[in-house]
mmCIF file with all atom_site columns, C-alpha atoms in Angstrom:
data_model
loop_
_atom_site.group_PDB
_atom_site.id
_atom_site.type_symbol
_atom_site.label_atom_id
_atom_site.label_alt_id
_atom_site.label_comp_id
_atom_site.label_asym_id
_atom_site.label_entity_id
_atom_site.label_seq_id
_atom_site.pdbx_PDB_ins_code
_atom_site.Cartn_x
_atom_site.Cartn_y
_atom_site.Cartn_z
_atom_site.occupancy
_atom_site.B_iso_or_equiv
_atom_site.pdbx_formal_charge
_atom_site.auth_seq_id
_atom_site.auth_comp_id
_atom_site.auth_asym_id
_atom_site.auth_atom_id
_atom_site.pdbx_PDB_model_num
ATOM 1   C CA . UNK G 1 1   ? -15.182 0.472   10.832  1.00 0.00 ? 287 UNK G CA 1
ATOM 2   C CA . UNK G 1 2   ? -16.819 1.627   7.320   1.00 0.00 ? 288 UNK G CA 1
ATOM 3   C CA . UNK G 1 3   ? -13.984 2.134   5.086   1.00 0.00 ? 289 UNK G CA 1
ATOM 4   C CA . UNK G 1 4   ? -13.439 3.131   1.568   1.00 0.00 ? 290 UNK G CA 1
ATOM 5   C CA . UNK G 1 5   ? -10.103 2.315   -0.442  1.00 0.00 ? 291 UNK G CA 1
ATOM 6   C CA . UNK G 1 6   ? -9.460  4.537   -3.529  1.00 0.00 ? 292 UNK G CA 1
ATOM 7   C CA . UNK G 1 7   ? -6.510  5.857   -5.488  1.00 0.00 ? 293 UNK G CA 1
ATOM 8   C CA . UNK G 1 8   ? -4.901  8.683   -3.836  1.00 0.00 ? 294 UNK G CA 1
ATOM 9   C CA . UNK G 1 9   ? -6.001  12.201  -4.784  1.00 0.00 ? 295 UNK G CA 1
ATOM 10  C CA . UNK G 1 10  ? -5.065  15.766  -4.335  1.00 0.00 ? 296 UNK G CA 1
ATOM 11  C CA . UNK G 1 11  ? -8.269  15.947  -1.830  1.00 0.00 ? 297 UNK G CA 1
ATOM 12  C CA . UNK G 1 12  ? -6.601  13.511  0.459   1.00 0.00 ? 298 UNK G CA 1
ATOM 13  C CA . UNK G 1 13  ? -4.854  14.882  3.635   1.00 0.00 ? 299 UNK G CA 1
ATOM 14  C CA . UNK G 1 14  ? -1.540  13.302  3.404   1.00 0.00 ? 300 UNK G CA 1
ATOM 15  C CA . UNK G 1 15  ? 0.308   15.657  5.856   1.00 0.00 ? 301 UNK G CA 1
ATOM 16  C CA . UNK G 1 16  ? -1.205  14.485  9.109   1.00 0.00 ? 302 UNK G CA 1
ATOM 17  C CA . UNK G 1 17  ? -0.698  10.529  8.236   1.00 0.00 ? 303 UNK G CA 1
ATOM 18  C CA . UNK G 1 18  ? 1.694   8.928   10.768  1.00 0.00 ? 304 UNK G CA 1
ATOM 19  C CA . UNK G 1 19  ? 2.247   5.273   10.796  1.00 0.00 ? 305 UNK G CA 1
ATOM 20  C CA . UNK G 1 20  ? 5.242   5.261   13.212  1.00 0.00 ? 306 UNK G CA 1
ATOM 21  C CA . UNK G 1 21  ? 7.678   4.711   10.331  1.00 0.00 ? 307 UNK G CA 1
ATOM 22  C CA . UNK G 1 22  ? 9.265   7.998   8.834   1.00 0.00 ? 308 UNK G CA 1
ATOM 23  C CA . UNK G 1 23  ? 10.145  6.530   5.490   1.00 0.00 ? 309 UNK G CA 1
ATOM 24  C CA . UNK G 1 24  ? 6.578   5.454   4.917   1.00 0.00 ? 310 UNK G CA 1
ATOM 25  C CA . UNK G 1 25  ? 5.268   8.700   6.188   1.00 0.00 ? 311 UNK G CA 1
ATOM 26  C CA . UNK G 1 26  ? 7.586   10.638  4.078   1.00 0.00 ? 312 UNK G CA 1
ATOM 27  C CA . UNK G 1 27  ? 6.573   8.636   0.847   1.00 0.00 ? 313 UNK G CA 1
ATOM 28  C CA . UNK G 1 28  ? 3.004   9.179   1.347   1.00 0.00 ? 314 UNK G CA 1
ATOM 29  C CA . UNK G 1 29  ? 3.421   13.054  2.217   1.00 0.00 ? 315 UNK G CA 1
ATOM 30  C CA . UNK G 1 30  ? 5.929   13.808  -0.677  1.00 0.00 ? 316 UNK G CA 1
ATOM 31  C CA . UNK G 1 31  ? 5.807   11.249  -3.541  1.00 0.00 ? 317 UNK G CA 1
ATOM 32  C CA . UNK G 1 32  ? 2.833   9.065   -3.577  1.00 0.00 ? 318 UNK G CA 1
ATOM 33  C CA . UNK G 1 33  ? 0.226   11.240  -5.539  1.00 0.00 ? 319 UNK G CA 1
ATOM 34  C CA . UNK G 1 34  ? 2.910   12.441  -7.907  1.00 0.00 ? 320 UNK G CA 1
ATOM 35  C CA . UNK G 1 35  ? 3.945   8.998   -8.790  1.00 0.00 ? 321 UNK G CA 1
ATOM 36  C CA . UNK G 1 36  ? 0.376   7.860   -9.241  1.00 0.00 ? 322 UNK G CA 1
ATOM 37  C CA . UNK G 1 37  ? -0.200  10.882  -11.684 1.00 0.00 ? 323 UNK G CA 1
ATOM 38  C CA . UNK G 1 38  ? 2.829   9.810   -13.634 1.00 0.00 ? 324 UNK G CA 1
ATOM 39  C CA . UNK G 1 39  ? 1.760   6.121   -13.679 1.00 0.00 ? 325 UNK G CA 1
ATOM 40  C CA . UNK G 1 40  ? 5.093   5.254   -12.110 1.00 0.00 ? 326 UNK G CA 1
ATOM 41  C CA . UNK G 1 41  ? 3.288   3.484   -9.258  1.00 0.00 ? 327 UNK G CA 1
ATOM 42  C CA . UNK G 1 42  ? -0.346  3.432   -7.883  1.00 0.00 ? 328 UNK G CA 1
ATOM 43  C CA . UNK G 1 43  ? -1.125  4.402   -4.245  1.00 0.00 ? 329 UNK G CA 1
ATOM 44  C CA . UNK G 1 44  ? -4.470  3.418   -2.715  1.00 0.00 ? 330 UNK G CA 1
ATOM 45  C CA . UNK G 1 45  ? -5.633  5.008   0.618   1.00 0.00 ? 331 UNK G CA 1
ATOM 46  C CA . UNK G 1 46  ? -8.199  3.896   3.154   1.00 0.00 ? 332 UNK G CA 1
ATOM 47  C CA . UNK G 1 47  ? -10.497 6.466   4.558   1.00 0.00 ? 333 UNK G CA 1
ATOM 48  C CA . UNK G 1 48  ? -13.430 6.374   6.853   1.00 0.00 ? 334 UNK G CA 1
ATOM 49  C CA . UNK G 1 49  ? -16.389 6.990   4.733   1.00 0.00 ? 335 UNK G CA 1
ATOM 50  C CA . UNK G 1 50  ? -17.498 9.807   7.359   1.00 0.00 ? 336 UNK G CA 1
ATOM 51  C CA . UNK G 1 51  ? -14.117 11.582  6.705   1.00 0.00 ? 337 UNK G CA 1
ATOM 52  C CA . UNK G 1 52  ? -13.012 10.849  3.290   1.00 0.00 ? 338 UNK G CA 1
ATOM 53  C CA . UNK G 1 53  ? -10.218 12.992  3.236   1.00 0.00 ? 339 UNK G CA 1
ATOM 54  C CA . UNK G 1 54  ? -8.336  11.568  6.407   1.00 0.00 ? 340 UNK G CA 1
ATOM 55  C CA . UNK G 1 55  ? -5.993  8.715   5.335   1.00 0.00 ? 341 UNK G CA 1
ATOM 56  C CA . UNK G 1 56  ? -6.184  5.692   7.944   1.00 0.00 ? 342 UNK G CA 1
ATOM 57  C CA . UNK G 1 57  ? -3.793  3.459   5.702   1.00 0.00 ? 343 UNK G CA 1
ATOM 58  C CA . UNK G 1 58  ? -2.383  3.009   2.459   1.00 0.00 ? 344 UNK G CA 1
ATOM 59  C CA . UNK G 1 59  ? -0.487  0.760   0.022   1.00 0.00 ? 345 UNK G CA 1
ATOM 60  C CA . UNK G 1 60  ? 1.366   1.191   -3.134  1.00 0.00 ? 346 UNK G CA 1
ATOM 61  C CA . UNK G 1 61  ? 1.480   -1.228  -6.200  1.00 0.00 ? 347 UNK G CA 1
ATOM 62  C CA . UNK G 1 62  ? 3.830   -1.177  -9.218  1.00 0.00 ? 348 UNK G CA 1
ATOM 63  C CA . UNK G 1 63  ? 4.773   -3.403  -11.944 1.00 0.00 ? 349 UNK G CA 1
ATOM 64  C CA . UNK G 1 64  ? 7.609   -5.827  -11.438 1.00 0.00 ? 350 UNK G CA 1
ATOM 65  C CA . UNK G 1 65  ? 9.950   -7.730  -13.672 1.00 0.00 ? 351 UNK G CA 1
ATOM 66  C CA . UNK G 1 66  ? 11.081  -11.220 -12.105 1.00 0.00 ? 352 UNK G CA 1
ATOM 67  C CA . UNK G 1 67  ? 14.624  -11.880 -13.473 1.00 0.00 ? 353 UNK G CA 1
ATOM 68  C CA . UNK G 1 68  ? 15.219  -14.789 -11.567 1.00 0.00 ? 354 UNK G CA 1
ATOM 69  C CA . UNK G 1 69  ? 12.134  -17.136 -11.491 1.00 0.00 ? 355 UNK G CA 1
ATOM 70  C CA . UNK G 1 70  ? 10.859  -18.124 -8.033  1.00 0.00 ? 356 UNK G CA 1
ATOM 71  C CA . UNK G 1 71  ? 11.626  -21.525 -6.800  1.00 0.00 ? 357 UNK G CA 1
ATOM 72  C CA . UNK G 1 72  ? 8.110   -22.749 -8.178  1.00 0.00 ? 358 UNK G CA 1
ATOM 73  C CA . UNK G 1 73  ? 7.956   -25.884 -10.583 1.00 0.00 ? 359 UNK G CA 1
ATOM 74  C CA . UNK G 1 74  ? 5.599   -23.996 -12.999 1.00 0.00 ? 360 UNK G CA 1
ATOM 75  C CA . UNK G 1 75  ? 8.086   -21.205 -13.758 1.00 0.00 ? 361 UNK G CA 1
ATOM 76  C CA . UNK G 1 76  ? 11.335  -23.046 -13.762 1.00 0.00 ? 362 UNK G CA 1
ATOM 77  C CA . UNK G 1 77  ? 11.483  -23.497 -17.532 1.00 0.00 ? 363 UNK G CA 1
ATOM 78  C CA . UNK G 1 78  ? 11.078  -19.925 -18.052 1.00 0.00 ? 364 UNK G CA 1
ATOM 79  C CA . UNK G 1 79  ? 14.605  -18.134 -18.094 1.00 0.00 ? 365 UNK G CA 1
ATOM 80  C CA . UNK G 1 80  ? 13.364  -14.699 -19.321 1.00 0.00 ? 366 UNK G CA 1
ATOM 81  C CA . UNK G 1 81  ? 11.834  -11.996 -17.027 1.00 0.00 ? 367 UNK G CA 1
ATOM 82  C CA . UNK G 1 82  ? 8.234   -12.557 -15.829 1.00 0.00 ? 368 UNK G CA 1
ATOM 83  C CA . UNK G 1 83  ? 5.710   -9.993  -15.156 1.00 0.00 ? 369 UNK G CA 1
ATOM 84  C CA . UNK G 1 84  ? 4.384   -9.509  -11.606 1.00 0.00 ? 370 UNK G CA 1
ATOM 85  C CA . UNK G 1 85  ? 2.990   -6.936  -9.384  1.00 0.00 ? 371 UNK G CA 1
ATOM 86  C CA . UNK G 1 86  ? 4.865   -5.568  -6.445  1.00 0.00 ? 372 UNK G CA 1
ATOM 87  C CA . UNK G 1 87  ? 3.507   -4.335  -3.294  1.00 0.00 ? 373 UNK G CA 1
ATOM 88  C CA . UNK G 1 88  ? 6.104   -1.693  -2.442  1.00 0.00 ? 374 UNK G CA 1
ATOM 89  C CA . UNK G 1 89  ? 4.450   -0.124  0.627   1.00 0.00 ? 375 UNK G CA 1
ATOM 90  C CA . UNK G 1 90  ? 1.614   -0.835  2.973   1.00 0.00 ? 376 UNK G CA 1
ATOM 91  C CA . UNK G 1 91  ? 1.270   1.368   6.221   1.00 0.00 ? 377 UNK G CA 1
ATOM 92  C CA . UNK G 1 92  ? -1.445  1.988   8.909   1.00 0.00 ? 378 UNK G CA 1
ATOM 93  C CA . UNK G 1 93  ? -1.771  5.077   10.849  1.00 0.00 ? 379 UNK G CA 1
ATOM 94  C CA . UNK G 1 94  ? -0.779  4.514   14.557  1.00 0.00 ? 380 UNK G CA 1
ATOM 95  C CA . UNK G 1 95  ? -4.412  5.229   15.794  1.00 0.00 ? 381 UNK G CA 1
ATOM 96  C CA . UNK G 1 96  ? -5.827  2.502   13.715  1.00 0.00 ? 382 UNK G CA 1
ATOM 97  C CA . UNK G 1 97  ? -3.198  -0.259  14.207  1.00 0.00 ? 383 UNK G CA 1
ATOM 98  C CA . UNK G 1 98  ? -4.330  -3.527  15.576  1.00 0.00 ? 384 UNK G CA 1
ATOM 99  C CA . UNK G 1 99  ? -7.877  -3.086  13.947  1.00 0.00 ? 385 UNK G CA 1
ATOM 100 C CA . UNK G 1 100 ? -7.027  -5.381  11.003  1.00 0.00 ? 386 UNK G CA 1
ATOM 101 C CA . UNK G 1 101 ? -6.824  -2.451  8.492   1.00 0.00 ? 387 UNK G CA 1
ATOM 102 C CA . UNK G 1 102 ? -3.476  -3.867  7.197   1.00 0.00 ? 388 UNK G CA 1
ATOM 103 C CA . UNK G 1 103 ? -5.438  -7.066  6.397   1.00 0.00 ? 389 UNK G CA 1
ATOM 104 C CA . UNK G 1 104 ? -8.096  -5.027  4.551   1.00 0.00 ? 390 UNK G CA 1
ATOM 105 C CA . UNK G 1 105 ? -5.387  -3.321  2.406   1.00 0.00 ? 391 UNK G CA 1
ATOM 106 C CA . UNK G 1 106 ? -3.585  -6.551  1.692   1.00 0.00 ? 392 UNK G CA 1
ATOM 107 C CA . UNK G 1 107 ? -6.618  -8.142  0.506   1.00 0.00 ? 393 UNK G CA 1
ATOM 108 C CA . UNK G 1 108 ? -7.485  -5.070  -1.611  1.00 0.00 ? 394 UNK G CA 1
ATOM 109 C CA . UNK G 1 109 ? -4.026  -5.266  -3.148  1.00 0.00 ? 395 UNK G CA 1
ATOM 110 C CA . UNK G 1 110 ? -4.486  -9.066  -3.932  1.00 0.00 ? 396 UNK G CA 1
ATOM 111 C CA . UNK G 1 111 ? -7.938  -8.320  -5.501  1.00 0.00 ? 397 UNK G CA 1
ATOM 112 C CA . UNK G 1 112 ? -6.257  -5.633  -7.761  1.00 0.00 ? 398 UNK G CA 1
ATOM 113 C CA . UNK G 1 113 ? -3.493  -7.995  -8.712  1.00 0.00 ? 399 UNK G CA 1
ATOM 114 C CA . UNK G 1 114 ? -6.267  -10.505 -9.942  1.00 0.00 ? 400 UNK G CA 1
ATOM 115 C CA . UNK G 1 115 ? -7.794  -7.593  -11.832 1.00 0.00 ? 401 UNK G CA 1
ATOM 116 C CA . UNK G 1 116 ? -4.223  -7.061  -13.340 1.00 0.00 ? 402 UNK G CA 1
ATOM 117 C CA . UNK G 1 117 ? -3.873  -10.750 -14.089 1.00 0.00 ? 403 UNK G CA 1
ATOM 118 C CA . UNK G 1 118 ? -7.342  -10.706 -16.123 1.00 0.00 ? 404 UNK G CA 1
ATOM 119 C CA . UNK G 1 119 ? -5.983  -8.044  -18.372 1.00 0.00 ? 405 UNK G CA 1
ATOM 120 C CA . UNK G 1 120 ? -2.282  -8.772  -18.861 1.00 0.00 ? 406 UNK G CA 1
ATOM 121 C CA . UNK G 1 121 ? 0.219   -11.499 -17.563 1.00 0.00 ? 407 UNK G CA 1
ATOM 122 C CA . UNK G 1 122 ? 1.290   -11.549 -14.140 1.00 0.00 ? 408 UNK G CA 1
ATOM 123 C CA . UNK G 1 123 ? 2.689   -14.396 -12.210 1.00 0.00 ? 409 UNK G CA 1
ATOM 124 C CA . UNK G 1 124 ? 1.659   -13.155 -8.891  1.00 0.00 ? 410 UNK G CA 1
ATOM 125 C CA . UNK G 1 125 ? 2.015   -10.398 -5.943  1.00 0.00 ? 411 UNK G CA 1
ATOM 126 C CA . UNK G 1 126 ? 5.557   -9.844  -4.622  1.00 0.00 ? 412 UNK G CA 1
ATOM 127 C CA . UNK G 1 127 ? 6.471   -7.968  -1.521  1.00 0.00 ? 413 UNK G CA 1
ATOM 128 C CA . UNK G 1 128 ? 9.964   -7.069  0.073   1.00 0.00 ? 414 UNK G CA 1
ATOM 129 C CA . UNK G 1 129 ? 9.135   -6.549  3.803   1.00 0.00 ? 415 UNK G CA 1
ATOM 130 C CA . UNK G 1 130 ? 11.161  -3.822  5.401   1.00 0.00 ? 416 UNK G CA 1
ATOM 131 C CA . UNK G 1 131 ? 11.545  -5.755  8.606   1.00 0.00 ? 417 UNK G CA 1
ATOM 132 C CA . UNK G 1 132 ? 11.834  -9.570  9.410   1.00 0.00 ? 418 UNK G CA 1
ATOM 133 C CA . UNK G 1 133 ? 9.078   -9.015  11.974  1.00 0.00 ? 419 UNK G CA 1
ATOM 134 C CA . UNK G 1 134 ? 6.361   -8.662  9.225   1.00 0.00 ? 420 UNK G CA 1
ATOM 135 C CA . UNK G 1 135 ? 7.123   -11.748 7.419   1.00 0.00 ? 421 UNK G CA 1
ATOM 136 C CA . UNK G 1 136 ? 4.789   -13.690 9.544   1.00 0.00 ? 422 UNK G CA 1
ATOM 137 C CA . UNK G 1 137 ? 1.969   -11.201 8.720   1.00 0.00 ? 423 UNK G CA 1
ATOM 138 C CA . UNK G 1 138 ? 2.159   -11.989 5.028   1.00 0.00 ? 424 UNK G CA 1
ATOM 139 C CA . UNK G 1 139 ? 2.891   -15.736 5.584   1.00 0.00 ? 425 UNK G CA 1
ATOM 140 C CA . UNK G 1 140 ? -0.627  -16.104 7.223   1.00 0.00 ? 426 UNK G CA 1
ATOM 141 C CA . UNK G 1 141 ? -2.105  -15.206 3.599   1.00 0.00 ? 427 UNK G CA 1
ATOM 142 C CA . UNK G 1 142 ? -0.027  -17.789 1.759   1.00 0.00 ? 428 UNK G CA 1
ATOM 143 C CA . UNK G 1 143 ? 3.070   -15.629 0.897   1.00 0.00 ? 429 UNK G CA 1
ATOM 144 C CA . UNK G 1 144 ? 6.373   -17.523 0.644   1.00 0.00 ? 430 UNK G CA 1
ATOM 145 C CA . UNK G 1 145 ? 9.774   -16.646 0.444   1.00 0.00 ? 431 UNK G CA 1
ATOM 146 C CA . UNK G 1 146 ? 10.724  -15.912 -3.199  1.00 0.00 ? 432 UNK G CA 1
ATOM 147 C CA . UNK G 1 147 ? 14.326  -17.078 -2.802  1.00 0.00 ? 433 UNK G CA 1
ATOM 148 C CA . UNK G 1 148 ? 14.342  -19.593 0.119   1.00 0.00 ? 434 UNK G CA 1
ATOM 149 C CA . UNK G 1 149 ? 17.946  -20.571 -0.620  1.00 0.00 ? 435 UNK G CA 1
ATOM 150 C CA . UNK G 1 150 ? 19.147  -16.945 0.173   1.00 0.00 ? 436 UNK G CA 1
ATOM 151 C CA . UNK G 1 151 ? 18.495  -16.423 3.985   1.00 0.00 ? 437 UNK G CA 1
ATOM 152 C CA . UNK G 1 152 ? 19.583  -12.653 3.417   1.00 0.00 ? 438 UNK G CA 1
ATOM 153 C CA . UNK G 1 153 ? 16.539  -11.815 1.244   1.00 0.00 ? 439 UNK G CA 1
ATOM 154 C CA . UNK G 1 154 ? 13.116  -11.273 2.584   1.00 0.00 ? 440 UNK G CA 1
ATOM 155 C CA . UNK G 1 155 ? 11.371  -11.137 -0.753  1.00 0.00 ? 441 UNK G CA 1
ATOM 156 C CA . UNK G 1 156 ? 8.184   -12.845 -0.526  1.00 0.00 ? 442 UNK G CA 1
ATOM 157 C CA . UNK G 1 157 ? 5.533   -13.749 -3.325  1.00 0.00 ? 443 UNK G CA 1
ATOM 158 C CA . UNK G 1 158 ? 1.962   -14.834 -3.723  1.00 0.00 ? 444 UNK G CA 1
ATOM 159 C CA . UNK G 1 159 ? 1.522   -17.022 -6.670  1.00 0.00 ? 445 UNK G CA 1
ATOM 160 C CA . UNK G 1 160 ? -1.436  -15.787 -9.175  1.00 0.00 ? 446 UNK G CA 1
ATOM 161 C CA . UNK G 1 161 ? -3.316  -18.941 -8.480  1.00 0.00 ? 447 UNK G CA 1
ATOM 162 C CA . UNK G 1 162 ? -3.331  -18.263 -4.864  1.00 0.00 ? 448 UNK G CA 1
ATOM 163 C CA . UNK G 1 163 ? -4.292  -14.630 -5.407  1.00 0.00 ? 449 UNK G CA 1
ATOM 164 C CA . UNK G 1 164 ? -7.233  -15.644 -7.492  1.00 0.00 ? 450 UNK G CA 1
ATOM 165 C CA . UNK G 1 165 ? -8.242  -18.161 -4.811  1.00 0.00 ? 451 UNK G CA 1
ATOM 166 C CA . UNK G 1 166 ? -8.059  -15.755 -1.980  1.00 0.00 ? 452 UNK G CA 1
ATOM 167 C CA . UNK G 1 167 ? -9.810  -13.015 -3.685  1.00 0.00 ? 453 UNK G CA 1
ATOM 168 C CA . UNK G 1 168 ? -12.759 -15.341 -4.403  1.00 0.00 ? 454 UNK G CA 1
ATOM 169 C CA . UNK G 1 169 ? -12.778 -16.848 -1.079  1.00 0.00 ? 455 UNK G CA 1
ATOM 170 C CA . UNK G 1 170 ? -12.447 -13.549 0.783   1.00 0.00 ? 456 UNK G CA 1
ATOM 171 C CA . UNK G 1 171 ? -15.037 -11.879 -1.466  1.00 0.00 ? 457 UNK G CA 1
ATOM 172 C CA . UNK G 1 172 ? -12.659 -9.136  -2.420  1.00 0.00 ? 458 UNK G CA 1
#
């Protein structure tokens, strides 16, 4: 599968995208491009090189302020909010699920987080999985619970050191 991942534009066909989760479909179709244009969040879409208008998957990144530092010894001494990147959405079209496209999108998001860290401060990449069933997907890349003492929160994070390591190892 030869894919390109690029920022969403007016040329991408958002209307036919279907990942099986209406909330994620609706965001892509109705809000993603406008939020990118206004610099509220940035949505990146995966398209086959042969059909660069058809979206096969997407993810959205935004800046994030961590008001309660994660349970990580390096950040325990910093009581003020810390800067991070947040992966707010990640979705793959139903016809492409099971082909590791979600993994490719996540690796690209990790790489972009490293690029941000090279320019401004960030302690890592955060994600709040919509469902407990996807926690294991993130765990296989080193994400850990941001608030392990609170079993009701699914918030996860990947420390910037791990992002840098993964980006160099995976050749992102």
